[in-house]
Tab-separated table of C-alpha atoms in Angstrom:
chain	number	residue	atom	x	y	z
A	9	UNK	CA	17.719	-124.228	-53.039
A	10	UNK	CA	13.392	-124.535	-52.874
A	11	UNK	CA	11.444	-121.500	-52.159
A	12	UNK	CA	7.885	-122.684	-50.624
A	13	UNK	CA	7.048	-118.454	-50.425
A	14	UNK	CA	5.430	-119.245	-46.723
A	15	UNK	CA	3.352	-122.498	-47.615
A	16	UNK	CA	5.238	-124.671	-45.547
A	17	UNK	CA	4.602	-124.329	-41.570
A	18	UNK	CA	3.127	-125.880	-38.936
A	19	UNK	CA	0.773	-124.418	-36.378
A	20	UNK	CA	0.120	-125.983	-33.150
A	21	UNK	CA	-2.484	-125.043	-30.325
A	22	UNK	CA	-2.995	-125.866	-26.871
A	23	UNK	CA	-6.625	-125.905	-26.654
A	24	UNK	CA	-8.902	-128.026	-29.042
A	25	UNK	CA	-10.677	-126.256	-32.202
A	26	UNK	CA	-7.586	-124.566	-33.056
A	27	UNK	CA	-8.123	-122.223	-30.058
A	28	UNK	CA	-6.103	-120.916	-27.259
A	29	UNK	CA	-2.405	-119.743	-27.630
A	30	UNK	CA	-0.593	-120.668	-30.866
A	31	UNK	CA	2.793	-120.733	-32.375
A	32	UNK	CA	3.731	-121.410	-36.090
A	33	UNK	CA	6.716	-123.661	-36.872
A	34	UNK	CA	8.392	-122.571	-40.469
A	35	UNK	CA	9.304	-125.741	-42.452
A	36	UNK	CA	11.293	-127.819	-43.088
A	37	UNK	CA	12.226	-128.264	-39.671
A	38	UNK	CA	13.084	-130.910	-37.046
A	39	UNK	CA	12.502	-130.347	-33.420
A	40	UNK	CA	13.756	-133.308	-31.380
A	41	UNK	CA	11.962	-131.650	-28.282
A	42	UNK	CA	9.464	-128.997	-27.432
A	43	UNK	CA	11.171	-127.352	-24.251
A	44	UNK	CA	11.861	-123.848	-25.705
A	45	UNK	CA	9.449	-123.777	-28.824
A	46	UNK	CA	8.735	-119.769	-28.998
A	47	UNK	CA	10.569	-119.647	-25.904
A	48	UNK	CA	7.735	-121.876	-23.755
A	49	UNK	CA	7.402	-125.089	-22.805
A	50	UNK	CA	5.257	-127.132	-25.177
A	51	UNK	CA	6.131	-130.864	-24.466
A	52	UNK	CA	2.676	-132.454	-23.629
A	53	UNK	CA	1.094	-129.305	-24.482
A	54	UNK	CA	-0.580	-129.435	-28.019
A	55	UNK	CA	-4.276	-130.066	-28.046
A	56	UNK	CA	-4.588	-129.190	-32.088
A	57	UNK	CA	-2.666	-128.418	-35.207
A	58	UNK	CA	-3.635	-127.141	-38.632
A	59	UNK	CA	-0.545	-127.525	-41.708
A	60	UNK	CA	0.252	-125.212	-44.672
A	61	UNK	CA	-0.623	-126.163	-48.166
A	62	UNK	CA	3.084	-127.209	-48.727
A	63	UNK	CA	3.942	-129.189	-45.424
A	64	UNK	CA	3.857	-132.697	-44.229
A	65	UNK	CA	4.062	-133.093	-40.473
A	66	UNK	CA	5.081	-136.183	-38.282
A	67	UNK	CA	4.212	-135.743	-34.181
A	68	UNK	CA	5.905	-138.213	-32.271
A	69	UNK	CA	4.963	-139.033	-28.607
A	70	UNK	CA	8.558	-139.306	-27.344
A	71	UNK	CA	11.579	-136.867	-27.862
A	72	UNK	CA	14.063	-137.485	-30.116
A	73	UNK	CA	11.500	-139.020	-32.733
A	74	UNK	CA	11.693	-142.147	-30.756
A	75	UNK	CA	8.999	-144.740	-30.616
A	76	UNK	CA	6.937	-145.138	-27.606
A	77	UNK	CA	6.992	-148.329	-25.402
A	78	UNK	CA	3.224	-147.958	-24.356
A	79	UNK	CA	0.803	-150.136	-25.915
A	80	UNK	CA	-1.698	-149.453	-28.848
A	81	UNK	CA	-3.443	-146.142	-28.488
A	82	UNK	CA	-5.120	-145.627	-31.890
A	83	UNK	CA	-7.525	-148.412	-32.751
A	84	UNK	CA	-7.910	-148.345	-36.816
A	85	UNK	CA	-11.602	-149.786	-36.777
A	86	UNK	CA	-12.911	-147.229	-34.565
A	87	UNK	CA	-11.663	-144.537	-36.783
A	88	UNK	CA	-13.088	-146.749	-40.046
A	89	UNK	CA	-16.471	-146.510	-37.974
A	90	UNK	CA	-16.293	-142.849	-37.804
A	91	UNK	CA	-15.273	-142.688	-41.394
A	92	UNK	CA	-12.572	-140.276	-40.406
A	93	UNK	CA	-8.919	-140.987	-39.780
A	94	UNK	CA	-5.597	-139.078	-39.808
A	95	UNK	CA	-3.024	-139.646	-42.750
A	96	UNK	CA	-1.512	-142.029	-41.124
A	97	UNK	CA	-1.585	-143.490	-37.713
A	98	UNK	CA	0.019	-145.642	-35.524
A	99	UNK	CA	0.593	-145.822	-31.388
A	100	UNK	CA	3.974	-143.648	-31.606
A	101	UNK	CA	3.005	-140.956	-34.156
A	102	UNK	CA	0.757	-139.592	-36.242
A	103	UNK	CA	1.360	-138.138	-39.778
A	104	UNK	CA	-0.388	-134.896	-41.594
A	105	UNK	CA	-0.373	-133.410	-44.582
A	106	UNK	CA	-1.145	-130.354	-46.864
A	107	UNK	CA	-3.740	-128.341	-45.572
A	108	UNK	CA	-4.823	-130.442	-42.500
A	109	UNK	CA	-6.570	-129.354	-39.903
A	110	UNK	CA	-6.657	-131.719	-36.916
A	111	UNK	CA	-9.395	-130.129	-34.249
A	112	UNK	CA	-8.542	-132.436	-31.272
A	113	UNK	CA	-5.810	-134.550	-30.806
A	114	UNK	CA	-7.525	-136.183	-28.105
A	115	UNK	CA	-9.652	-138.373	-30.998
A	116	UNK	CA	-6.236	-139.683	-31.889
A	117	UNK	CA	-4.603	-140.642	-28.229
A	118	UNK	CA	-2.373	-137.895	-28.704
A	119	UNK	CA	-4.043	-135.126	-26.572
A	120	UNK	CA	-1.390	-133.105	-25.028
A	121	UNK	CA	0.955	-136.276	-26.073
A	122	UNK	CA	3.555	-134.787	-28.191
A	123	UNK	CA	6.908	-134.419	-27.821
A	124	UNK	CA	8.627	-134.340	-31.209
A	125	UNK	CA	8.359	-132.766	-34.451
A	126	UNK	CA	9.297	-133.049	-37.984
A	127	UNK	CA	8.167	-130.971	-40.542
A	128	UNK	CA	8.627	-131.788	-44.528
A	129	UNK	CA	8.255	-128.873	-47.169
A	130	UNK	CA	6.317	-130.358	-50.320
A	131	UNK	CA	6.788	-128.987	-53.796
């Protein structure tokens, strides 16, 4: 079994700028919903997040890692104009890599709109 020595984690926050209440989720982990995260309800609550140095996280709008039926939310041309974008984006999910800080998920169309998480650990 690979040892990550505390370098694989995802911190989620209920305020922008990595503020407010927060929970650290040690990886690897597959959370099909966020109802009992740290014994609290975290569905549709996350506003910012950060990852550890050996972490790749994918956040989904729907529980059970399902795609959303709603239309396009993230507009790549807007992110390109801002010269900022997440590592990967779609209307259903966002992916962030190691040592990443996303200070306001509203800029990605994911403000309080995460309901399942996949956390992978990289070597």
